[in-house]
Tab-separated table of C-alpha atoms in Angstrom:
chain	number	residue	atom	x	y	z
L	1	MET	CA	0.000	0.000	0.000
L	2	GLU	CA	1.127	3.529	-0.728
L	3	LEU	CA	-0.274	7.039	-0.860
L	4	ARG	CA	0.826	8.931	-3.953
L	5	CYS	CA	0.189	12.464	-5.155
L	6	SER	CA	1.461	13.718	-8.515
L	7	GLU	CA	1.095	17.202	-10.017
L	8	LEU	CA	-1.912	17.965	-7.790
L	9	SER	CA	-3.407	21.412	-8.391
L	10	PHE	CA	-6.464	22.921	-6.736
L	11	THR	CA	-8.157	26.313	-6.640
L	12	TYR	CA	-11.000	27.040	-4.236
L	13	PRO	CA	-14.314	27.133	-6.143
L	14	GLY	CA	-15.476	30.647	-6.950
L	15	THR	CA	-12.092	32.185	-6.162
L	16	THR	CA	-8.695	32.715	-7.732
L	17	ILE	CA	-6.926	31.380	-4.639
L	18	GLU	CA	-4.644	28.583	-5.770
L	19	LEU	CA	-4.081	26.252	-2.830
L	20	PHE	CA	-1.938	23.627	-4.569
L	21	ASP	CA	0.208	24.053	-7.660
L	22	ARG	CA	1.571	20.717	-8.942
L	23	LEU	CA	2.028	19.217	-5.480
L	24	SER	CA	3.772	15.826	-5.580
L	25	PHE	CA	4.800	13.343	-2.884
L	26	THR	CA	4.780	9.615	-2.110
L	27	MET	CA	4.263	7.829	1.197
L	28	GLY	CA	5.413	4.373	0.296
L	29	GLN	CA	4.547	2.196	3.256
L	30	PRO	CA	1.985	1.871	6.066
L	31	GLY	CA	2.754	3.440	9.418
L	32	PHE	CA	2.673	6.936	10.888
L	33	HIS	CA	3.203	9.835	8.495
L	34	ALA	CA	2.731	13.532	9.194
L	35	LEU	CA	1.494	16.710	7.581
L	36	ILE	CA	2.970	19.784	9.229
L	37	GLY	CA	3.097	23.467	8.352
L	38	PRO	CA	1.560	26.854	9.160
L	39	SER	CA	-2.183	27.479	9.130
L	40	GLY	CA	-3.768	27.944	5.724
L	41	VAL	CA	-1.280	25.951	3.644
L	42	GLY	CA	-3.756	23.166	2.870
L	43	LYS	CA	-3.125	20.353	5.365
L	44	THR	CA	-6.795	19.792	6.149
L	45	SER	CA	-7.849	20.358	2.536
L	46	LEU	CA	-5.391	17.704	1.365
L	47	ALA	CA	-6.734	15.334	4.004
L	48	ARG	CA	-10.264	15.943	2.719
L	49	MET	CA	-9.128	15.249	-0.837
L	50	ILE	CA	-7.618	11.943	0.245
L	51	THR	CA	-10.902	10.866	1.857
L	52	GLY	CA	-12.904	12.053	-1.170
L	53	ASP	CA	-14.703	14.897	0.613
L	54	ILE	CA	-13.105	17.530	-1.641
L	55	THR	CA	-13.057	17.025	-5.403
L	56	GLY	CA	-12.421	19.222	-8.419
L	57	PHE	CA	-8.629	19.052	-8.345
L	58	SER	CA	-6.353	18.159	-11.241
L	59	GLY	CA	-3.454	15.742	-11.156
L	60	VAL	CA	-3.208	12.304	-9.595
L	61	LEU	CA	-4.090	11.291	-6.047
L	62	GLU	CA	-3.850	7.532	-5.524
L	63	THR	CA	-4.573	5.492	-2.400
L	64	ASP	CA	-3.501	2.173	-3.937
L	65	GLY	CA	-6.807	0.380	-3.392
L	66	MET	CA	-7.069	1.212	0.302
L	67	GLN	CA	-10.577	0.771	1.703
L	68	GLY	CA	-11.969	2.628	4.691
L	69	LEU	CA	-10.356	6.069	4.518
L	70	LEU	CA	-11.364	7.784	7.754
L	71	TYR	CA	-10.941	11.357	8.965
L	72	SER	CA	-10.940	12.307	12.657
L	73	TYR	CA	-10.487	15.842	13.891
L	74	ASN	CA	-10.192	18.057	16.940
L	75	LEU	CA	-13.433	19.030	18.730
L	76	GLU	CA	-15.576	16.564	16.795
L	77	ARG	CA	-18.926	16.058	18.513
L	78	LEU	CA	-20.324	12.714	19.635
L	79	PRO	CA	-23.989	12.042	18.763
L	80	GLY	CA	-26.517	11.061	21.424
L	81	TRP	CA	-27.055	11.624	25.127
L	82	SER	CA	-25.976	8.300	26.616
L	83	GLY	CA	-22.821	7.824	28.652
L	84	VAL	CA	-19.713	7.533	26.511
L	85	GLY	CA	-19.104	3.983	27.730
L	86	LYS	CA	-22.534	2.874	26.525
L	87	HIS	CA	-21.988	4.617	23.212
L	88	LEU	CA	-18.661	2.870	22.663
L	89	GLU	CA	-20.241	-0.435	23.614
L	90	LYS	CA	-23.038	0.144	21.102
L	91	ILE	CA	-20.737	0.913	18.159
L	92	THR	CA	-18.125	-1.770	18.845
L	93	PRO	CA	-18.108	-4.354	16.010
L	94	PRO	CA	-18.214	-8.062	16.871
L	95	GLY	CA	-14.834	-9.385	17.901
L	96	LYS	CA	-13.447	-6.000	18.956
L	97	HIS	CA	-14.647	-5.822	22.547
L	98	SER	CA	-11.232	-6.625	24.004
L	99	LEU	CA	-9.668	-3.966	21.761
L	100	ARG	CA	-12.223	-1.426	22.984
L	101	ASP	CA	-11.523	-2.235	26.627
L	102	ASP	CA	-7.777	-2.036	26.015
L	103	LEU	CA	-8.095	1.368	24.328
L	104	ILE	CA	-10.325	2.732	27.096
L	105	GLU	CA	-7.678	1.761	29.639
L	106	VAL	CA	-4.653	3.036	27.724
L	107	PHE	CA	-6.398	6.271	26.698
L	108	GLY	CA	-7.137	6.994	30.374
L	109	ILE	CA	-10.904	7.407	30.141
L	110	ARG	CA	-12.045	4.456	32.282
L	111	SER	CA	-13.114	6.798	35.082
L	112	VAL	CA	-15.418	8.870	32.847
L	113	THR	CA	-17.236	6.177	30.860
L	114	ARG	CA	-20.470	6.847	32.783
L	115	ALA	CA	-20.380	10.546	31.934
L	116	ARG	CA	-22.086	12.145	28.948
L	117	PHE	CA	-19.857	13.473	26.190
L	118	SER	CA	-20.737	17.081	27.031
L	119	GLN	CA	-19.475	16.564	30.587
L	120	LEU	CA	-15.965	15.602	29.489
L	121	SER	CA	-12.961	17.875	29.118
L	122	LEU	CA	-11.872	18.697	25.565
L	123	GLY	CA	-8.978	16.256	25.814
L	124	GLN	CA	-11.257	13.482	27.058
L	125	GLN	CA	-13.706	14.178	24.227
L	126	ASN	CA	-10.942	13.872	21.643
L	127	ARG	CA	-9.761	10.588	23.147
L	128	VAL	CA	-13.270	9.100	23.088
L	129	ASN	CA	-13.712	10.136	19.467
L	130	LEU	CA	-10.384	8.621	18.475
L	131	ILE	CA	-11.373	5.307	20.067
L	132	ARG	CA	-14.555	5.354	17.948
L	133	TYR	CA	-12.472	5.489	14.785
L	134	LEU	CA	-9.925	2.906	15.887
L	135	LEU	CA	-12.732	0.393	16.419
L	136	GLN	CA	-13.802	0.637	12.774
L	137	ASP	CA	-12.353	-1.263	9.833
L	138	PHE	CA	-9.969	1.003	7.941
L	139	HIS	CA	-6.771	1.082	5.927
L	140	LEU	CA	-6.039	4.776	6.512
L	141	LEU	CA	-6.950	7.044	9.405
L	142	ILE	CA	-6.277	10.763	9.230
L	143	MET	CA	-5.768	12.310	12.675
L	144	ASP	CA	-6.266	16.060	12.263
L	145	GLU	CA	-5.226	17.438	15.670
L	146	SER	CA	-7.130	14.458	17.107
L	147	LEU	CA	-5.095	14.516	20.325
L	148	ALA	CA	-5.286	18.265	20.913
L	149	ASN	CA	-5.858	19.226	24.561
L	150	VAL	CA	-4.296	15.942	25.728
L	151	ASP	CA	-1.193	16.185	27.913
L	152	GLU	CA	2.162	15.227	26.413
L	153	MET	CA	2.750	12.039	28.404
L	154	THR	CA	-0.717	10.683	27.638
L	155	ARG	CA	-0.333	11.548	23.945
L	156	GLU	CA	2.944	9.634	23.832
L	157	THR	CA	1.365	6.605	25.525
L	158	ILE	CA	-1.532	6.686	23.055
L	159	LEU	CA	0.651	7.068	19.962
L	160	LEU	CA	2.935	4.213	20.997
L	161	LYS	CA	-0.073	1.984	21.652
L	162	ILE	CA	-1.676	2.782	18.292
L	163	LYS	CA	1.579	2.042	16.481
L	164	ASP	CA	1.891	-1.244	18.351
L	165	LEU	CA	-1.709	-2.324	17.637
L	166	PHE	CA	-1.876	-1.234	13.977
L	167	PRO	CA	1.593	-1.784	12.442
L	168	ASP	CA	0.235	-2.435	8.930
L	169	THR	CA	-2.158	0.515	8.770
L	170	PHE	CA	-1.662	3.999	7.298
L	171	PHE	CA	-1.974	6.945	9.679
L	172	LEU	CA	-1.728	10.554	8.569
L	173	TYR	CA	-1.015	12.733	11.587
L	174	ILE	CA	-1.714	16.461	11.200
L	175	SER	CA	0.001	18.535	13.862
L	176	TYR	CA	1.942	21.723	14.606
L	177	ASN	CA	4.203	19.887	17.068
L	178	VAL	CA	7.653	19.558	15.458
L	179	ILE	CA	9.044	17.408	18.273
L	180	GLU	CA	6.139	14.975	18.149
L	181	VAL	CA	6.055	14.399	14.400
L	182	SER	CA	9.846	14.134	14.239
L	183	LYS	CA	9.822	11.525	16.987
L	184	PHE	CA	6.883	9.296	16.043
L	185	CYS	CA	6.439	9.564	12.283
L	186	ALA	CA	8.279	7.688	9.545
L	187	GLY	CA	7.715	10.365	6.906
L	188	ILE	CA	6.958	14.059	7.418
L	189	LEU	CA	5.447	16.151	4.629
L	190	VAL	CA	6.479	19.713	5.490
L	191	PHE	CA	4.313	22.396	3.889
L	192	ARG	CA	6.088	25.663	3.207
L	193	GLY	CA	4.750	29.196	3.129
L	194	PRO	CA	2.711	30.663	0.244
L	195	GLY	CA	4.589	31.216	-3.000
L	196	LYS	CA	7.477	28.904	-2.167
L	197	SER	CA	8.624	26.169	-4.509
L	198	PRO	CA	8.419	23.312	-3.975
L	199	GLN	CA	5.257	23.672	-1.913
L	200	ALA	CA	6.126	20.741	0.325
L	201	VAL	CA	9.236	18.762	1.233
L	202	THR	CA	9.377	15.234	2.649
L	203	VAL	CA	11.648	14.672	5.652
L	204	PRO	CA	12.289	11.203	7.138
L	205	GLY	CA	11.289	10.939	10.806
L	206	GLN	CA	12.596	8.763	13.639
L	207	ASP	CA	9.527	6.455	13.694
L	208	TYR	CA	9.931	5.808	17.425
L	209	ARG	CA	7.916	2.860	18.709
L	210	ILE	CA	7.786	0.280	21.483
L	211	GLY	CA	10.984	-1.753	21.521
L	212	ARG	CA	13.022	0.808	19.590
L	213	THR	CA	15.736	3.005	21.117
L	214	LEU	CA	15.423	6.731	20.487
L	215	ASP	CA	18.630	8.473	19.442
L	216	LYS	CA	18.232	12.007	20.802
L	217	ASP	CA	20.922	13.458	18.546
L	218	ARG	CA	19.193	12.081	15.462
L	219	LEU	CA	15.851	13.352	16.754
L	220	GLU	CA	17.289	16.845	17.104
L	221	GLY	CA	18.688	16.553	13.590
L	222	THR	CA	15.248	15.634	12.241
L	223	MET	CA	13.635	18.549	14.063
L	224	LEU	CA	16.186	20.937	12.583
L	225	GLU	CA	15.611	19.499	9.114
L	226	VAL	CA	11.842	19.977	9.465
L	227	MET	CA	12.256	23.592	10.576
L	228	ASN	CA	14.709	24.322	7.772
L	229	ALA	CA	12.379	22.723	5.215
L	230	ALA	CA	9.551	24.992	6.344
L	231	ALA	CA	11.672	28.137	6.030
């Protein structure tokens, strides 16, 4: 499986604002990949093109036959008035109950499963929503600031667990956190400012995971490369 974009161009309908001008990149293997860059450069729009929610672009955007292209995002609302535990129980597919219970524990929301979604903190809401997506069948999950408002240690625990549970699945992680994407992602697509060519540069990340030693010097080198690519 691979995600490939070639000569992608897109202008917002009814405007002359050109968001992408012959954007090209390849993400050649499953795992964690990142989109990073300043606001307004098209990270979310590209994600929506990948899932098919935005059309009307020219060029090639291939998902190599992947089925179940899901998009999760920060501050997404949960339907219904039941407790979040009951909701998760209701939407859990057959055979995934142990996965659900494992995710609830690792994500640190066991103590709030009786609460309604509206009673949770923003970070708790995002964690519940992410569990909903991870329980579905998918080949690619886009996480657009899906762990916003979650503390750093908990985010790290969650990311390591997801990578351990889904080693053969594509994840596209949209974030502003240079340290985080450099540490956890295998490939980092760095979007540059308006008018710069090329529009985006791919930087290899450290792809840190359970059982792998993190070289701090190499991590710092990756972070510097990401920041230089964005300049």
